[in-house]
């Protein structure tokens, strides 16, 4: 049996506790919740640092018209930080801007968001509010006592609480495309199978039959899948065939696919136009930063008097749906189609509805944490944690490993070659199998051993000595 100093024992006990909490997703969530609660309790008295370079924003606005704001909970009011570093109440800043005949603009970083939408009611009316995300994108925030909207150029999202605001920010900044995305057009031949994906420089539009569409989805995982077809009453219609959107969404959820359905009476033209737009972005290198907000703006009318509302709701425990419906006047479409080619029509004229089904934030983060896409992140965490703990207690790990599989002896082998193979296999199995799977047992073994020694020293030995004396 291996002896360890007492300080080493306490170190292993600490590692065991940490690994135990990290191993359980529920307890890990508890720890993160407590950490957030602690941050929330300290928030009113902490200084908020900007998530963007304030000086870089000054070039876009007239001097004296812009300030960065944050909510001061101790004073229960918004404070404005001007370019010279002074902090004044927001109402004072806006009044000074009006006196100077300037339109006040308030910049709010995502890290300085308040805890409730009610705080926005304390801001002056008719003041432009720009929300700067942690990734650098700028959004407009429209607030009133009844409604709050997050505006991204030509689209808007209704906000009901701070949770929905953070969800909208996250969703609009999510990438839509993937390295192995597929653009799919349905054909009149129902049994036509989806061809193998081409990995060339050009983005193709592939064709598949309605009977093979679900099977095509089942062959993918964590990809972007775009379908354009006629959509009515929750069904995709191609000739006399139809497929329920719910069936497609269910398969996409099982495979963690970003499913995009474009409702259009001209699916081929719509996909060709979209492929052309994405090809330009790919050639310029901007497709990798193409977000859901950029995607929906491509389908929103540019001359509309108000932003097109995008609805964000849950489409399952681990999924989120973004969608909007719009239809241009029939006469306008007929007039344009008689004078210009359909291929020149913008996407917002060719499409009637856009639906995007993606993994939600929790699911997406779990997928990003995976080392192997098919293995859950908690399995990776458990294996890595067990490996690290086993390496820290390597002497005990090796001692226990030898109990399971004794080290080979050269004397038992006539030739060096089989001995060398057995020797290498024995060592590799220890590192690649035993430590990731059973390495966490080492500190538990040390804990049990020391507990027994303490009990033996304090109880068993005195009792045995007393028994001998009395006997």
CSV table of C-alpha atoms in Angstrom, one decimal:
chain,number,residue,atom,x,y,z
A,1,UNK,CA,0.0,0.0,0.0
A,2,UNK,CA,1.3,3.5,-0.9
A,3,UNK,CA,1.7,6.1,1.8
A,4,UNK,CA,0.9,9.8,1.1
A,5,UNK,CA,1.4,12.9,3.3
A,6,UNK,CA,-1.6,14.5,4.8
A,7,UNK,CA,-1.4,17.6,2.6
A,8,UNK,CA,-1.6,15.4,-0.5
A,9,UNK,CA,-4.7,13.8,0.9
A,10,UNK,CA,-6.5,17.1,1.2
A,11,UNK,CA,-5.4,18.1,-2.3
A,12,UNK,CA,-7.0,14.9,-3.6
A,13,UNK,CA,-10.2,15.5,-1.6
A,14,UNK,CA,-10.4,18.9,-3.3
A,15,UNK,CA,-10.0,17.4,-6.7
A,16,UNK,CA,-12.6,14.8,-6.0
A,17,UNK,CA,-15.1,17.4,-4.9
A,18,UNK,CA,-14.5,19.5,-8.0
A,19,UNK,CA,-14.8,16.5,-10.3
A,20,UNK,CA,-18.0,15.3,-8.6
A,21,UNK,CA,-19.7,18.7,-9.3
A,22,UNK,CA,-18.4,18.9,-12.9
A,23,UNK,CA,-19.6,15.3,-13.6
A,24,UNK,CA,-23.2,16.1,-12.9
A,25,UNK,CA,-24.9,18.5,-15.3
A,26,UNK,CA,-27.6,19.4,-12.8
A,27,UNK,CA,-25.0,20.3,-10.1
A,28,UNK,CA,-22.9,22.2,-12.7
A,29,UNK,CA,-25.9,24.2,-13.5
A,30,UNK,CA,-26.4,24.9,-9.8
A,31,UNK,CA,-22.9,26.2,-9.5
A,32,UNK,CA,-23.2,28.5,-12.6
A,33,UNK,CA,-26.6,29.7,-11.3
A,34,UNK,CA,-25.0,30.6,-7.9
A,35,UNK,CA,-22.1,32.3,-9.7
A,36,UNK,CA,-24.6,34.4,-11.7
A,37,UNK,CA,-26.5,35.2,-8.6
A,38,UNK,CA,-23.4,36.4,-6.9
A,39,UNK,CA,-22.6,38.7,-9.9
A,40,UNK,CA,-26.2,40.0,-9.8
A,41,UNK,CA,-25.9,40.8,-6.1
A,42,UNK,CA,-22.7,42.8,-6.7
A,43,UNK,CA,-23.8,44.4,-9.9
A,44,UNK,CA,-25.2,47.7,-8.5
A,45,UNK,CA,-21.9,48.6,-6.9
A,46,UNK,CA,-19.6,47.4,-9.7
A,47,UNK,CA,-18.2,49.6,-12.5
A,48,UNK,CA,-19.4,48.4,-15.9
A,49,UNK,CA,-16.7,48.2,-18.5
A,50,UNK,CA,-17.6,48.8,-22.1
A,51,UNK,CA,-17.6,45.8,-24.5
A,52,UNK,CA,-16.8,48.0,-27.4
A,53,UNK,CA,-14.3,50.8,-28.1
A,54,UNK,CA,-16.3,54.0,-27.3
A,55,UNK,CA,-13.8,56.2,-29.1
A,56,UNK,CA,-14.4,54.3,-32.4
A,57,UNK,CA,-18.1,55.1,-32.2
A,58,UNK,CA,-17.5,58.9,-32.0
A,59,UNK,CA,-16.6,59.2,-35.6
A,60,UNK,CA,-20.2,58.2,-36.6
A,61,UNK,CA,-22.0,60.9,-34.7
A,62,UNK,CA,-21.7,64.7,-34.3
A,63,UNK,CA,-19.7,66.0,-31.4
A,64,UNK,CA,-21.7,66.3,-28.2
A,65,UNK,CA,-24.6,64.1,-29.5
A,66,UNK,CA,-23.5,60.7,-28.3
A,67,UNK,CA,-23.0,59.1,-24.9
A,68,UNK,CA,-22.6,55.6,-23.5
A,69,UNK,CA,-25.3,54.7,-20.9
A,70,UNK,CA,-25.6,52.3,-18.1
A,71,UNK,CA,-28.2,51.9,-15.4
A,72,UNK,CA,-27.1,52.9,-11.8
A,73,UNK,CA,-29.1,50.8,-9.4
A,74,UNK,CA,-28.1,52.8,-6.3
A,75,UNK,CA,-29.4,56.0,-7.8
A,76,UNK,CA,-32.2,54.2,-9.7
A,77,UNK,CA,-31.5,56.1,-12.9
A,78,UNK,CA,-29.6,56.0,-16.2
A,79,UNK,CA,-26.1,57.5,-16.3
A,80,UNK,CA,-24.5,58.8,-19.5
A,81,UNK,CA,-20.7,58.7,-19.9
A,82,UNK,CA,-19.6,61.4,-22.3
A,83,UNK,CA,-16.4,61.2,-24.5
A,84,UNK,CA,-14.5,63.4,-22.0
A,85,UNK,CA,-15.1,60.7,-19.4
A,86,UNK,CA,-17.7,62.6,-17.3
A,87,UNK,CA,-20.7,60.7,-16.0
A,88,UNK,CA,-24.0,62.7,-15.9
A,89,UNK,CA,-27.7,61.7,-15.7
A,90,UNK,CA,-29.1,60.8,-19.0
A,91,UNK,CA,-31.8,63.5,-18.8
A,92,UNK,CA,-29.2,66.2,-18.3
A,93,UNK,CA,-27.2,64.9,-21.3
A,94,UNK,CA,-30.2,64.9,-23.6
A,95,UNK,CA,-31.2,68.4,-22.5
A,96,UNK,CA,-27.8,69.7,-23.2
A,97,UNK,CA,-27.9,68.1,-26.7
A,98,UNK,CA,-31.3,69.7,-27.4
A,99,UNK,CA,-30.0,73.1,-26.3
A,100,UNK,CA,-27.1,72.6,-28.8
A,101,UNK,CA,-29.7,71.7,-31.5
A,102,UNK,CA,-28.4,68.2,-31.8
A,103,UNK,CA,-30.1,64.8,-31.9
A,104,UNK,CA,-29.0,62.8,-28.8
A,105,UNK,CA,-27.9,59.2,-29.4
A,106,UNK,CA,-27.5,56.8,-26.5
A,107,UNK,CA,-25.1,53.8,-26.9
A,108,UNK,CA,-25.8,50.7,-24.7
A,109,UNK,CA,-23.4,47.8,-24.7
A,110,UNK,CA,-24.7,44.3,-24.2
A,111,UNK,CA,-22.7,43.8,-21.0
A,112,UNK,CA,-24.5,46.8,-19.5
A,113,UNK,CA,-28.1,45.6,-20.1
A,114,UNK,CA,-30.4,46.2,-17.1
A,115,UNK,CA,-32.2,43.4,-15.3
A,116,UNK,CA,-35.7,44.4,-16.3
A,117,UNK,CA,-37.3,46.1,-19.3
A,118,UNK,CA,-38.9,48.5,-16.9
A,119,UNK,CA,-35.6,50.3,-16.7
A,120,UNK,CA,-36.0,51.5,-20.3
A,121,UNK,CA,-39.1,53.4,-19.3
A,122,UNK,CA,-36.8,55.7,-17.3
A,123,UNK,CA,-35.1,56.9,-20.5
A,124,UNK,CA,-36.2,60.1,-22.3
A,125,UNK,CA,-38.7,59.7,-25.0
A,126,UNK,CA,-37.8,60.1,-28.7
A,127,UNK,CA,-34.1,59.4,-28.2
A,128,UNK,CA,-32.2,57.1,-30.4
A,129,UNK,CA,-30.9,54.0,-28.5
A,130,UNK,CA,-28.2,52.0,-30.2
A,131,UNK,CA,-27.4,48.6,-28.7
A,132,UNK,CA,-23.9,47.3,-29.3
A,133,UNK,CA,-23.4,43.6,-29.0
A,134,UNK,CA,-20.4,41.9,-27.6
A,135,UNK,CA,-19.5,40.8,-31.2
A,136,UNK,CA,-19.5,44.3,-32.5
A,137,UNK,CA,-22.9,44.5,-34.3
A,138,UNK,CA,-25.1,47.5,-33.7
A,139,UNK,CA,-28.9,47.3,-33.3
A,140,UNK,CA,-31.6,49.9,-32.6
A,141,UNK,CA,-33.8,49.6,-29.6
A,142,UNK,CA,-37.3,51.0,-29.8
A,143,UNK,CA,-38.9,51.4,-26.4
A,144,UNK,CA,-42.3,52.5,-25.2
A,145,UNK,CA,-44.5,51.8,-22.1
A,146,UNK,CA,-46.3,49.1,-24.1
A,147,UNK,CA,-43.8,47.6,-26.5
A,148,UNK,CA,-40.1,47.1,-26.9
A,149,UNK,CA,-38.5,46.2,-30.3
A,150,UNK,CA,-35.0,45.2,-31.3
A,151,UNK,CA,-34.4,46.4,-34.8
A,152,UNK,CA,-31.8,45.1,-37.2
A,153,UNK,CA,-31.9,47.2,-40.3
A,154,UNK,CA,-35.1,46.1,-42.0
A,155,UNK,CA,-36.3,43.5,-39.5
A,156,UNK,CA,-37.5,43.8,-35.9
A,157,UNK,CA,-38.1,41.4,-33.0
A,158,UNK,CA,-40.7,42.1,-30.3
A,159,UNK,CA,-39.3,41.9,-26.9
A,160,UNK,CA,-41.3,40.8,-23.8
A,161,UNK,CA,-38.6,40.6,-21.2
A,162,UNK,CA,-34.9,40.7,-20.7
A,163,UNK,CA,-34.6,37.0,-21.4
A,164,UNK,CA,-36.2,37.4,-24.8
A,165,UNK,CA,-34.0,40.4,-25.6
A,166,UNK,CA,-30.8,38.3,-24.9
A,167,UNK,CA,-32.2,35.4,-26.9
A,168,UNK,CA,-33.0,37.7,-29.8
A,169,UNK,CA,-29.5,39.2,-29.7
A,170,UNK,CA,-28.0,35.7,-29.7
A,171,UNK,CA,-30.2,34.4,-32.5
A,172,UNK,CA,-29.6,37.4,-34.8
A,173,UNK,CA,-25.9,37.0,-34.4
A,174,UNK,CA,-25.8,33.2,-35.1
A,175,UNK,CA,-24.2,32.0,-38.3
A,176,UNK,CA,-26.7,30.6,-40.8
A,177,UNK,CA,-24.4,28.9,-43.3
A,178,UNK,CA,-22.0,26.0,-42.7
A,179,UNK,CA,-19.1,24.6,-44.6
A,180,UNK,CA,-21.2,21.8,-46.0
A,181,UNK,CA,-24.6,23.5,-46.5
A,182,UNK,CA,-27.1,22.2,-49.1
A,183,UNK,CA,-29.6,24.1,-51.2
A,184,UNK,CA,-32.4,21.8,-52.2
A,185,UNK,CA,-35.1,22.1,-54.9
A,186,UNK,CA,-37.9,19.5,-55.1
A,187,UNK,CA,-38.6,17.8,-58.4
A,188,UNK,CA,-41.6,16.2,-60.0
A,189,UNK,CA,-39.9,12.9,-59.8
A,190,UNK,CA,-40.8,11.8,-56.3
A,191,UNK,CA,-38.1,9.0,-56.0
A,192,UNK,CA,-35.1,11.1,-57.2
A,193,UNK,CA,-32.4,10.7,-54.6
A,194,UNK,CA,-30.2,13.5,-53.4
A,195,UNK,CA,-26.8,13.5,-55.2
A,196,UNK,CA,-23.5,13.4,-53.2
A,197,UNK,CA,-22.4,16.8,-52.0
A,198,UNK,CA,-20.0,18.7,-54.2
A,199,UNK,CA,-17.2,20.4,-52.3
A,200,UNK,CA,-16.1,22.7,-55.1
A,201,UNK,CA,-15.9,26.5,-55.0
A,202,UNK,CA,-19.3,27.0,-56.5
A,203,UNK,CA,-22.5,26.7,-54.4
A,204,UNK,CA,-24.8,24.3,-56.3
A,205,UNK,CA,-28.6,23.8,-56.1
A,206,UNK,CA,-29.3,20.1,-55.9
A,207,UNK,CA,-32.6,18.3,-56.7
A,208,UNK,CA,-34.4,15.6,-54.7
A,209,UNK,CA,-37.8,13.9,-54.9
A,210,UNK,CA,-40.4,14.4,-52.3
A,211,UNK,CA,-40.3,10.7,-51.2
A,212,UNK,CA,-36.5,11.0,-50.7
A,213,UNK,CA,-36.5,14.3,-48.9
A,214,UNK,CA,-36.7,12.9,-45.3
A,215,UNK,CA,-34.1,10.3,-46.1
A,216,UNK,CA,-31.8,13.0,-47.4
A,217,UNK,CA,-32.1,14.9,-44.1
A,218,UNK,CA,-31.3,11.8,-42.2
A,219,UNK,CA,-27.9,11.5,-43.9
A,220,UNK,CA,-26.8,14.9,-42.5
A,221,UNK,CA,-25.7,16.2,-39.1
A,222,UNK,CA,-25.1,19.8,-38.0
A,223,UNK,CA,-25.4,21.2,-41.5
A,224,UNK,CA,-27.5,24.0,-43.1
A,225,UNK,CA,-30.3,22.6,-45.3
A,226,UNK,CA,-32.2,25.1,-47.4
A,227,UNK,CA,-35.5,24.1,-49.2
A,228,UNK,CA,-37.6,26.3,-51.4
A,229,UNK,CA,-41.1,25.2,-52.3
A,230,UNK,CA,-44.7,26.2,-52.2
A,231,UNK,CA,-45.8,26.2,-48.5
A,232,UNK,CA,-49.5,26.1,-47.5
A,233,UNK,CA,-51.1,25.3,-44.2
A,234,UNK,CA,-48.0,23.7,-42.7
A,235,UNK,CA,-47.2,21.5,-45.8
A,236,UNK,CA,-44.6,21.7,-48.5
A,237,UNK,CA,-46.3,21.1,-51.8
A,238,UNK,CA,-44.7,19.9,-55.0
A,239,UNK,CA,-47.2,18.9,-57.7
A,240,UNK,CA,-49.6,16.5,-56.2
A,241,UNK,CA,-47.2,15.5,-53.4
A,242,UNK,CA,-46.9,17.2,-50.1
A,243,UNK,CA,-44.8,16.9,-47.0
A,244,UNK,CA,-45.6,18.1,-43.5
A,245,UNK,CA,-43.2,20.8,-42.2
A,246,UNK,CA,-43.4,19.2,-38.8
A,247,UNK,CA,-42.0,16.0,-40.1
A,248,UNK,CA,-39.0,17.8,-41.6
A,249,UNK,CA,-38.5,19.8,-38.4
A,250,UNK,CA,-38.5,16.6,-36.3
A,251,UNK,CA,-35.8,15.0,-38.4
A,252,UNK,CA,-33.8,18.2,-38.4
A,253,UNK,CA,-34.0,18.3,-34.6
A,254,UNK,CA,-32.7,14.7,-34.3
A,255,UNK,CA,-29.8,15.6,-36.5
A,256,UNK,CA,-29.1,19.1,-35.1
A,257,UNK,CA,-29.6,20.6,-38.6
A,258,UNK,CA,-30.3,24.2,-39.3
A,259,UNK,CA,-33.4,23.9,-41.5
A,260,UNK,CA,-34.4,26.8,-43.7
A,261,UNK,CA,-37.7,26.7,-45.6
A,262,UNK,CA,-38.5,29.4,-48.1
A,263,UNK,CA,-42.1,29.6,-49.2
A,264,UNK,CA,-42.2,30.6,-52.8
A,265,UNK,CA,-44.2,30.2,-56.0
A,266,UNK,CA,-40.9,30.2,-57.9
A,267,UNK,CA,-38.6,27.9,-55.9
A,268,UNK,CA,-36.0,27.6,-58.7
A,269,UNK,CA,-35.6,31.3,-59.1
A,270,UNK,CA,-35.5,31.8,-55.4
A,271,UNK,CA,-32.8,29.3,-54.9
A,272,UNK,CA,-30.8,30.5,-57.8
A,273,UNK,CA,-30.9,34.1,-56.5
A,274,UNK,CA,-30.0,32.9,-53.0
A,275,UNK,CA,-27.1,30.8,-54.3
A,276,UNK,CA,-25.9,33.8,-56.4
A,277,UNK,CA,-26.0,36.0,-53.3
A,278,UNK,CA,-24.2,33.5,-51.1
A,279,UNK,CA,-21.6,32.8,-53.9
A,280,UNK,CA,-20.7,36.5,-53.9
A,281,UNK,CA,-20.3,36.4,-50.1
A,282,UNK,CA,-18.2,33.3,-50.3
A,283,UNK,CA,-15.9,34.8,-52.9
A,284,UNK,CA,-15.3,37.9,-50.8
A,285,UNK,CA,-14.9,35.8,-47.6
A,286,UNK,CA,-17.9,37.3,-45.8
A,287,UNK,CA,-20.1,34.1,-45.9
A,288,UNK,CA,-18.5,32.8,-42.7
A,289,UNK,CA,-19.8,35.9,-40.8
A,290,UNK,CA,-23.2,35.7,-42.4
A,291,UNK,CA,-25.7,35.8,-39.5
A,292,UNK,CA,-29.4,35.1,-39.1
A,293,UNK,CA,-29.9,38.9,-39.0
A,294,UNK,CA,-28.2,39.3,-42.3
A,295,UNK,CA,-30.2,36.4,-43.7
A,296,UNK,CA,-33.6,37.8,-42.8
A,297,UNK,CA,-32.6,41.3,-44.0
A,298,UNK,CA,-32.0,39.8,-47.4
A,299,UNK,CA,-35.7,38.8,-47.5
A,300,UNK,CA,-37.1,42.0,-46.1
A,301,UNK,CA,-38.3,44.8,-48.4
A,302,UNK,CA,-35.9,47.7,-48.4
A,303,UNK,CA,-38.5,50.3,-49.1
A,304,UNK,CA,-40.9,49.3,-46.3
A,305,UNK,CA,-42.1,52.1,-44.0
A,306,UNK,CA,-41.5,49.9,-41.0
A,307,UNK,CA,-39.2,46.9,-40.2
A,308,UNK,CA,-40.6,43.4,-41.0
A,309,UNK,CA,-41.4,41.7,-37.7
A,310,UNK,CA,-39.5,38.4,-37.1
A,311,UNK,CA,-41.1,36.0,-34.7
A,312,UNK,CA,-38.8,34.0,-32.4
A,313,UNK,CA,-40.4,31.1,-30.5
A,314,UNK,CA,-39.6,27.6,-29.3
A,315,UNK,CA,-40.0,24.7,-31.7
A,316,UNK,CA,-39.1,22.1,-29.1
A,317,UNK,CA,-37.0,21.7,-26.0
A,318,UNK,CA,-33.7,22.2,-27.8
A,319,UNK,CA,-34.9,24.1,-30.9
A,320,UNK,CA,-35.8,27.7,-31.8
A,321,UNK,CA,-37.8,28.9,-34.7
A,322,UNK,CA,-37.5,32.3,-36.5
A,323,UNK,CA,-40.0,33.1,-39.1
A,324,UNK,CA,-41.9,35.8,-40.8
A,325,UNK,CA,-44.6,36.0,-43.5
A,326,UNK,CA,-45.0,38.7,-46.0
A,327,UNK,CA,-46.7,39.0,-49.4
A,328,UNK,CA,-46.3,41.7,-52.0
A,329,UNK,CA,-49.4,43.0,-53.7
A,330,UNK,CA,-50.4,40.7,-56.6
A,331,UNK,CA,-50.7,43.6,-59.1
A,332,UNK,CA,-47.1,44.7,-58.3
A,333,UNK,CA,-45.8,41.2,-58.9
A,334,UNK,CA,-47.7,40.9,-62.2
A,335,UNK,CA,-46.5,44.3,-63.4
A,336,UNK,CA,-42.9,43.5,-62.6
A,337,UNK,CA,-43.0,40.0,-64.0
A,338,UNK,CA,-44.3,41.3,-67.3
A,339,UNK,CA,-41.5,43.9,-67.7
A,340,UNK,CA,-38.4,42.2,-66.2
A,341,UNK,CA,-37.1,38.7,-65.9
A,342,UNK,CA,-37.9,36.8,-62.7
A,343,UNK,CA,-34.2,36.3,-62.1
A,344,UNK,CA,-33.7,40.0,-61.5
A,345,UNK,CA,-36.4,40.1,-58.8
A,346,UNK,CA,-35.2,40.6,-55.3
A,347,UNK,CA,-35.6,37.8,-52.8
A,348,UNK,CA,-38.4,39.6,-50.8
A,349,UNK,CA,-40.5,39.6,-54.0
A,350,UNK,CA,-39.8,35.9,-54.8
A,351,UNK,CA,-40.5,34.6,-51.3
A,352,UNK,CA,-43.7,34.7,-49.3
A,353,UNK,CA,-42.5,33.2,-46.0
A,354,UNK,CA,-39.1,32.4,-44.4
A,355,UNK,CA,-38.7,29.8,-41.6
A,356,UNK,CA,-35.5,29.0,-39.9
A,357,UNK,CA,-35.3,26.1,-37.4
A,358,UNK,CA,-32.1,25.9,-35.4
A,359,UNK,CA,-30.7,24.5,-32.1
A,360,UNK,CA,-31.4,26.9,-29.3
A,361,UNK,CA,-28.7,28.6,-27.3
A,362,UNK,CA,-28.3,25.8,-24.7
A,363,UNK,CA,-28.1,23.1,-27.4
A,364,UNK,CA,-25.8,25.1,-29.6
A,365,UNK,CA,-23.3,25.7,-26.7
A,366,UNK,CA,-23.4,22.0,-25.8
A,367,UNK,CA,-22.7,21.1,-29.5
A,368,UNK,CA,-19.8,23.6,-29.5
A,369,UNK,CA,-18.3,22.1,-26.4
A,370,UNK,CA,-18.1,18.7,-28.0
A,371,UNK,CA,-14.7,17.3,-29.1
A,372,UNK,CA,-16.4,14.6,-31.2
A,373,UNK,CA,-19.7,15.7,-32.8
A,374,UNK,CA,-21.4,12.4,-31.9
A,375,UNK,CA,-20.4,12.3,-28.3
A,376,UNK,CA,-22.2,14.5,-25.7
A,377,UNK,CA,-20.0,17.1,-24.0
A,378,UNK,CA,-20.5,15.8,-20.5
A,379,UNK,CA,-18.9,12.5,-21.6
A,380,UNK,CA,-15.9,14.4,-22.9
A,381,UNK,CA,-15.7,16.3,-19.6
A,382,UNK,CA,-15.9,13.2,-17.6
A,383,UNK,CA,-13.2,11.4,-19.6
A,384,UNK,CA,-10.9,14.4,-19.5
A,385,UNK,CA,-11.5,15.0,-15.8
A,386,UNK,CA,-10.9,11.4,-15.0
A,387,UNK,CA,-7.7,11.4,-17.0
A,388,UNK,CA,-6.4,14.5,-15.3
A,389,UNK,CA,-7.3,13.2,-11.8
A,390,UNK,CA,-5.7,9.9,-12.6
A,391,UNK,CA,-2.5,11.6,-13.8
A,392,UNK,CA,-2.3,13.7,-10.6
A,393,UNK,CA,-2.6,10.6,-8.5
A,394,UNK,CA,-0.5,8.6,-11.0
A,395,UNK,CA,1.3,6.4,-8.4
A,396,UNK,CA,-2.0,5.2,-6.9
A,397,UNK,CA,-3.5,4.9,-10.4
A,398,UNK,CA,-0.6,2.7,-11.5
A,399,UNK,CA,-0.9,0.7,-8.3
A,400,UNK,CA,-4.6,0.0,-8.8
A,401,UNK,CA,-4.0,-0.7,-12.5
A,402,UNK,CA,-1.5,-3.4,-11.7
A,403,UNK,CA,-4.1,-5.1,-9.5
A,404,UNK,CA,-6.3,-5.4,-12.7
A,405,UNK,CA,-3.5,-6.3,-15.1
A,406,UNK,CA,-0.1,-7.2,-13.9
A,407,UNK,CA,2.9,-5.9,-15.8
A,408,UNK,CA,4.5,-8.5,-18.2
A,409,UNK,CA,7.8,-10.0,-17.1
A,410,UNK,CA,10.6,-10.6,-19.7
A,411,UNK,CA,11.4,-14.0,-18.1
A,412,UNK,CA,8.0,-15.3,-19.2
A,413,UNK,CA,8.7,-14.7,-22.9
A,414,UNK,CA,11.1,-16.6,-25.1
A,415,UNK,CA,11.4,-13.8,-27.7
A,416,UNK,CA,11.7,-10.1,-27.2
A,417,UNK,CA,9.2,-9.2,-29.9
A,418,UNK,CA,6.0,-10.5,-28.2
A,419,UNK,CA,7.2,-9.2,-24.9
A,420,UNK,CA,7.7,-5.7,-26.4
A,421,UNK,CA,4.2,-5.8,-27.9
A,422,UNK,CA,2.7,-6.9,-24.6
A,423,UNK,CA,4.7,-4.2,-22.8
A,424,UNK,CA,3.6,-1.4,-25.1
A,425,UNK,CA,-0.1,-2.6,-25.0
A,426,UNK,CA,0.0,-2.7,-21.3
A,427,UNK,CA,1.3,0.9,-21.0
A,428,UNK,CA,-1.0,2.3,-23.7
A,429,UNK,CA,-4.0,0.7,-22.1
A,430,UNK,CA,-3.2,2.4,-18.9
A,431,UNK,CA,-3.1,5.9,-20.5
A,432,UNK,CA,-5.8,5.5,-23.1
A,433,UNK,CA,-8.3,3.3,-21.3
A,434,UNK,CA,-7.7,3.0,-17.5
A,435,UNK,CA,-7.1,6.7,-16.8
A,436,UNK,CA,-10.0,8.2,-18.8
A,437,UNK,CA,-12.4,5.5,-17.5
A,438,UNK,CA,-11.2,4.7,-14.0
A,439,UNK,CA,-8.7,7.4,-13.1
A,440,UNK,CA,-11.2,9.1,-10.8
A,441,UNK,CA,-11.1,6.1,-8.5
A,442,UNK,CA,-7.6,6.9,-7.3
A,443,UNK,CA,-8.5,9.8,-5.0
A,444,UNK,CA,-11.5,7.8,-3.7
A,445,UNK,CA,-9.1,5.0,-2.9
A,446,UNK,CA,-6.8,7.4,-1.1
A,447,UNK,CA,-9.8,8.8,0.8
A,448,UNK,CA,-11.0,5.3,1.9
A,449,UNK,CA,-7.4,4.3,2.8
A,450,UNK,CA,-6.8,7.3,5.0
A,451,UNK,CA,-10.3,7.1,6.6
A,452,UNK,CA,-9.5,3.5,7.5
A,453,UNK,CA,-6.1,4.5,8.9
A,454,UNK,CA,-7.6,7.2,11.0
A,455,UNK,CA,-10.4,5.0,12.4
A,456,UNK,CA,-7.9,2.2,13.0
A,457,UNK,CA,-5.6,4.6,14.9
A,458,UNK,CA,-8.3,6.3,17.0
A,459,UNK,CA,-10.7,3.5,17.6
A,460,UNK,CA,-9.5,0.0,16.7
A,461,UNK,CA,-6.0,0.2,18.1
A,462,UNK,CA,-7.1,1.7,21.5
A,463,UNK,CA,-9.9,-0.9,21.7
A,464,UNK,CA,-7.5,-3.7,20.9
A,465,UNK,CA,-5.0,-2.4,23.4
A,466,UNK,CA,-7.7,-2.1,26.1
A,467,UNK,CA,-9.0,-5.5,25.3
A,468,UNK,CA,-5.5,-7.0,25.8
A,469,UNK,CA,-5.0,-5.2,29.1
A,470,UNK,CA,-8.3,-6.3,30.5
A,471,UNK,CA,-8.0,-9.8,29.2
